[in-house]
């Protein structure tokens, strides 16, 4: 009986060690893997769209296609951005992309259209779908009464859940990580969005982006937008560790 008990304890210890090693290995993989070329292009496209720098945006859109992003993936990034930087900047980005595609066609370049979005199963209702998506992103269950802006203006909570996190984030053209790359980039490029940036940095970490990858985003922001905005974003990330 004692031998059996010792065996079970040893087995549990081995499983614990293996699980810990697996988690550590995964963390090391995330930390050592920089953003790939496609991810870097999403960052630069989102940031340049947000600030309305059309000439440089066109260059980065071109690089995104050359890096293997599909037409629909880039379109999806540009469409999502209206929720963060407004319809004018989003539409300007889309119109720039349209022109670029035609120019590439004229040069004989064939770009992959890519998959379109699948129908979204809203189940019981759109609000609950958005709420579930948000809980997946944050890793936290939403409980209790509304607080802050959602309590003060309840309709904004409805818009966020039903439109941003149900209509937009539920579309499967992009992964949640790709969407957060775009969102973090927009918020880093624009001024006065530190609270929202902090929220989305936390979401990014929760869904598998590493701190090293977030810091790489800020380096891209520094290259394409400027040192000041990049440093503000770095400061926001640093403040989260305190």
Short mmCIF file of C-alpha atoms in Angstrom, two decimals:
data_model
loop_
_atom_site.label_atom_id
_atom_site.label_comp_id
_atom_site.label_asym_id
_atom_site.label_seq_id
_atom_site.Cartn_x
_atom_site.Cartn_y
_atom_site.Cartn_z
CA UNK A 1 0.00 0.00 0.00
CA UNK A 2 2.82 2.36 0.92
CA UNK A 3 4.65 1.50 -2.30
CA UNK A 4 1.52 2.30 -4.31
CA UNK A 5 1.15 5.66 -2.55
CA UNK A 6 4.77 6.53 -3.19
CA UNK A 7 4.38 5.58 -6.85
CA UNK A 8 1.36 7.88 -7.23
CA UNK A 9 3.21 10.73 -5.55
CA UNK A 10 6.19 10.21 -7.85
CA UNK A 11 3.94 10.13 -10.91
CA UNK A 12 2.24 13.38 -9.92
CA UNK A 13 5.62 15.00 -9.29
CA UNK A 14 6.87 13.95 -12.73
CA UNK A 15 3.72 15.30 -14.39
CA UNK A 16 4.14 18.60 -12.53
CA UNK A 17 7.76 18.91 -13.61
CA UNK A 18 6.93 18.08 -17.21
CA UNK A 19 4.09 20.60 -17.26
CA UNK A 20 6.29 23.29 -15.73
CA UNK A 21 9.07 22.62 -18.22
CA UNK A 22 6.56 22.76 -21.06
CA UNK A 23 5.23 26.13 -19.89
CA UNK A 24 8.75 27.51 -19.46
CA UNK A 25 9.71 26.25 -22.90
CA UNK A 26 6.66 27.93 -24.43
CA UNK A 27 7.46 31.20 -22.68
CA UNK A 28 11.03 31.00 -23.95
CA UNK A 29 9.76 30.38 -27.48
CA UNK A 30 7.48 33.40 -27.30
CA UNK A 31 10.24 35.61 -25.94
CA UNK A 32 12.82 34.50 -28.50
CA UNK A 33 10.58 34.72 -31.57
CA UNK A 34 10.39 38.25 -33.00
CA UNK A 35 7.44 39.42 -35.06
CA UNK A 36 7.57 37.91 -38.52
CA UNK A 37 7.53 40.05 -41.66
CA UNK A 38 3.76 39.82 -42.09
CA UNK A 39 3.16 40.86 -38.48
CA UNK A 40 5.56 43.78 -38.86
CA UNK A 41 3.66 44.90 -41.95
CA UNK A 42 0.36 44.82 -40.03
CA UNK A 43 1.96 47.07 -37.41
CA UNK A 44 3.28 49.63 -39.90
CA UNK A 45 0.08 49.61 -42.01
CA UNK A 46 -2.10 50.20 -38.96
CA UNK A 47 0.11 52.95 -37.53
CA UNK A 48 0.47 54.87 -40.80
CA UNK A 49 -3.25 54.63 -41.49
CA UNK A 50 -3.96 56.03 -38.04
CA UNK A 51 -1.86 59.15 -38.61
CA UNK A 52 -2.93 59.61 -42.23
CA UNK A 53 0.55 59.31 -43.76
CA UNK A 54 -0.66 58.12 -47.17
CA UNK A 55 2.67 58.14 -49.12
CA UNK A 56 4.43 55.92 -46.57
CA UNK A 57 1.28 53.85 -46.06
CA UNK A 58 1.27 52.99 -49.75
CA UNK A 59 4.85 51.75 -49.47
CA UNK A 60 3.99 49.55 -46.49
CA UNK A 61 0.83 48.20 -48.18
CA UNK A 62 3.03 47.20 -51.10
CA UNK A 63 5.48 45.49 -48.74
CA UNK A 64 2.60 43.72 -46.99
CA UNK A 65 1.43 42.15 -50.24
CA UNK A 66 5.00 41.20 -51.16
CA UNK A 67 5.37 39.59 -47.70
CA UNK A 68 2.40 37.32 -48.38
CA UNK A 69 -0.50 39.06 -46.67
CA UNK A 70 -3.64 38.47 -48.70
CA UNK A 71 -5.77 41.27 -50.09
CA UNK A 72 -8.58 40.35 -47.70
CA UNK A 73 -6.27 40.30 -44.68
CA UNK A 74 -5.05 43.82 -45.40
CA UNK A 75 -8.58 45.00 -46.14
CA UNK A 76 -9.68 43.57 -42.80
CA UNK A 77 -6.96 45.52 -40.97
CA UNK A 78 -8.01 48.74 -42.69
CA UNK A 79 -11.69 48.15 -41.97
CA UNK A 80 -11.10 47.37 -38.29
CA UNK A 81 -9.16 50.59 -37.83
CA UNK A 82 -12.25 52.77 -38.23
CA UNK A 83 -13.28 51.67 -34.74
CA UNK A 84 -10.07 53.18 -33.35
CA UNK A 85 -9.03 56.07 -35.60
CA UNK A 86 -12.31 56.91 -37.35
CA UNK A 87 -13.95 56.42 -40.73
CA UNK A 88 -11.96 59.15 -42.55
CA UNK A 89 -8.55 57.56 -41.88
CA UNK A 90 -9.91 54.06 -42.50
CA UNK A 91 -11.51 55.05 -45.80
CA UNK A 92 -8.37 56.88 -46.90
CA UNK A 93 -6.41 53.71 -46.24
CA UNK A 94 -8.89 51.56 -48.15
CA UNK A 95 -8.88 53.95 -51.13
CA UNK A 96 -5.07 53.96 -51.15
CA UNK A 97 -5.08 50.16 -51.11
CA UNK A 98 -7.54 50.03 -54.01
CA UNK A 99 -5.26 52.21 -56.13
CA UNK A 100 -2.21 50.15 -55.22
CA UNK A 101 -3.88 46.88 -56.22
CA UNK A 102 -4.78 48.30 -59.63
CA UNK A 103 -1.22 49.55 -60.10
CA UNK A 104 0.15 46.12 -59.25
CA UNK A 105 -2.26 44.47 -61.67
CA UNK A 106 -1.06 46.81 -64.43
CA UNK A 107 2.48 45.62 -63.71
CA UNK A 108 1.42 41.99 -63.99
CA UNK A 109 1.57 41.21 -60.29
CA UNK A 110 -0.96 38.65 -59.13
CA UNK A 111 -1.96 39.04 -55.49
CA UNK A 112 -3.85 36.40 -53.53
CA UNK A 113 -7.40 37.47 -52.67
CA UNK A 114 -7.56 35.21 -49.60
CA UNK A 115 -10.45 33.85 -47.59
CA UNK A 116 -13.49 35.98 -46.84
CA UNK A 117 -15.10 36.07 -43.41
CA UNK A 118 -17.26 33.12 -42.37
CA UNK A 119 -20.83 33.77 -41.18
CA UNK A 120 -20.82 34.70 -37.51
CA UNK A 121 -23.02 32.48 -35.30
CA UNK A 122 -24.52 34.97 -32.90
CA UNK A 123 -26.12 32.20 -30.84
CA UNK A 124 -28.56 33.75 -28.34
CA UNK A 125 -27.76 37.36 -29.18
CA UNK A 126 -25.03 39.61 -30.46
CA UNK A 127 -24.33 41.21 -27.05
CA UNK A 128 -23.52 37.85 -25.46
CA UNK A 129 -21.29 36.91 -28.41
CA UNK A 130 -19.31 40.11 -27.98
CA UNK A 131 -19.14 39.66 -24.22
CA UNK A 132 -17.75 36.15 -24.64
CA UNK A 133 -15.17 37.35 -27.17
CA UNK A 134 -14.06 40.10 -24.78
CA UNK A 135 -13.75 37.62 -21.92
CA UNK A 136 -11.60 35.39 -24.14
CA UNK A 137 -9.34 38.32 -24.98
CA UNK A 138 -8.93 39.50 -21.39
CA UNK A 139 -8.94 36.08 -19.76
CA UNK A 140 -11.35 37.46 -17.16
CA UNK A 141 -15.02 36.80 -16.57
CA UNK A 142 -17.13 39.93 -16.52
CA UNK A 143 -19.13 40.02 -13.31
CA UNK A 144 -21.13 42.49 -11.29
CA UNK A 145 -22.66 45.81 -12.26
CA UNK A 146 -21.22 48.06 -14.96
CA UNK A 147 -18.60 50.56 -13.85
CA UNK A 148 -16.89 53.64 -15.26
CA UNK A 149 -17.87 54.80 -18.74
CA UNK A 150 -19.99 51.70 -19.31
CA UNK A 151 -22.13 52.62 -16.29
CA UNK A 152 -22.21 56.33 -17.07
CA UNK A 153 -23.19 55.79 -20.73
CA UNK A 154 -24.56 52.23 -20.98
CA UNK A 155 -25.06 52.47 -24.74
CA UNK A 156 -21.27 52.55 -25.24
CA UNK A 157 -21.09 49.16 -23.51
CA UNK A 158 -23.70 47.87 -25.98
CA UNK A 159 -21.81 49.29 -28.95
CA UNK A 160 -18.52 47.82 -27.74
CA UNK A 161 -19.97 44.36 -27.15
CA UNK A 162 -22.30 44.10 -30.15
CA UNK A 163 -20.25 45.89 -32.76
CA UNK A 164 -16.56 45.94 -31.90
CA UNK A 165 -16.26 42.55 -30.25
CA UNK A 166 -19.11 40.72 -32.04
CA UNK A 167 -19.30 42.24 -35.53
CA UNK A 168 -15.59 42.98 -35.94
CA UNK A 169 -13.44 40.82 -33.66
CA UNK A 170 -15.53 37.72 -34.41
CA UNK A 171 -14.66 37.86 -38.10
CA UNK A 172 -12.16 35.09 -38.83
CA UNK A 173 -10.19 36.75 -41.64
CA UNK A 174 -7.68 37.76 -38.97
CA UNK A 175 -6.68 36.01 -35.76
CA UNK A 176 -7.13 37.75 -32.43
CA UNK A 177 -3.36 38.24 -32.29
CA UNK A 178 -3.35 39.97 -35.68
CA UNK A 179 -6.23 42.20 -34.58
CA UNK A 180 -4.42 43.14 -31.39
CA UNK A 181 -1.24 43.91 -33.33
CA UNK A 182 -3.26 46.37 -35.41
CA UNK A 183 -5.05 47.84 -32.40
CA UNK A 184 -1.91 48.27 -30.28
CA UNK A 185 -0.19 49.91 -33.26
CA UNK A 186 -2.99 52.41 -33.83
CA UNK A 187 -3.20 53.35 -30.16
CA UNK A 188 0.61 53.70 -29.98
CA UNK A 189 0.66 55.94 -33.06
CA UNK A 190 -2.11 58.27 -31.87
CA UNK A 191 -1.85 60.60 -28.93
CA UNK A 192 -3.96 60.65 -25.79
CA UNK A 193 -4.90 56.96 -25.71
CA UNK A 194 -2.74 55.64 -22.86
CA UNK A 195 -5.62 54.01 -20.90
CA UNK A 196 -6.86 52.17 -23.98
CA UNK A 197 -3.31 51.21 -24.95
CA UNK A 198 -2.69 49.77 -21.49
CA UNK A 199 -5.84 47.66 -21.81
CA UNK A 200 -4.87 46.28 -25.20
CA UNK A 201 -1.27 45.62 -24.17
CA UNK A 202 -2.67 43.44 -21.37
CA UNK A 203 -4.92 41.69 -23.89
CA UNK A 204 -1.96 41.14 -26.20
CA UNK A 205 0.04 39.51 -23.43
CA UNK A 206 -2.95 37.36 -22.47
CA UNK A 207 -3.40 35.97 -26.00
CA UNK A 208 0.25 35.10 -26.52
CA UNK A 209 2.22 38.15 -27.58
CA UNK A 210 5.46 38.46 -25.62
CA UNK A 211 6.90 41.59 -24.03
CA UNK A 212 9.74 41.39 -26.53
CA UNK A 213 7.23 41.44 -29.39
CA UNK A 214 5.41 44.41 -27.87
CA UNK A 215 8.72 46.26 -27.57
CA UNK A 216 9.36 45.43 -31.22
CA UNK A 217 6.04 47.08 -32.10
CA UNK A 218 7.26 50.26 -30.40
CA UNK A 219 10.49 50.14 -32.42
CA UNK A 220 8.42 50.01 -35.61
CA UNK A 221 6.34 52.93 -34.31
CA UNK A 222 9.55 54.87 -33.71
CA UNK A 223 10.69 54.19 -37.28
CA UNK A 224 7.45 55.14 -39.01
CA UNK A 225 5.76 57.58 -36.61
CA UNK A 226 8.33 59.07 -34.26
CA UNK A 227 10.36 58.72 -31.09
CA UNK A 228 7.88 60.55 -28.89
CA UNK A 229 4.95 58.24 -29.59
CA UNK A 230 7.17 55.17 -29.27
CA UNK A 231 8.48 56.31 -25.89
CA UNK A 232 4.97 57.01 -24.60
CA UNK A 233 4.01 53.45 -25.55
CA UNK A 234 7.12 52.04 -23.86
CA UNK A 235 6.29 54.01 -20.72
CA UNK A 236 2.77 52.59 -20.67
CA UNK A 237 4.13 49.04 -20.88
CA UNK A 238 6.70 49.76 -18.15
CA UNK A 239 4.02 51.17 -15.85
CA UNK A 240 2.13 47.86 -16.06
CA UNK A 241 5.00 46.03 -14.37
CA UNK A 242 5.00 48.32 -11.31
#
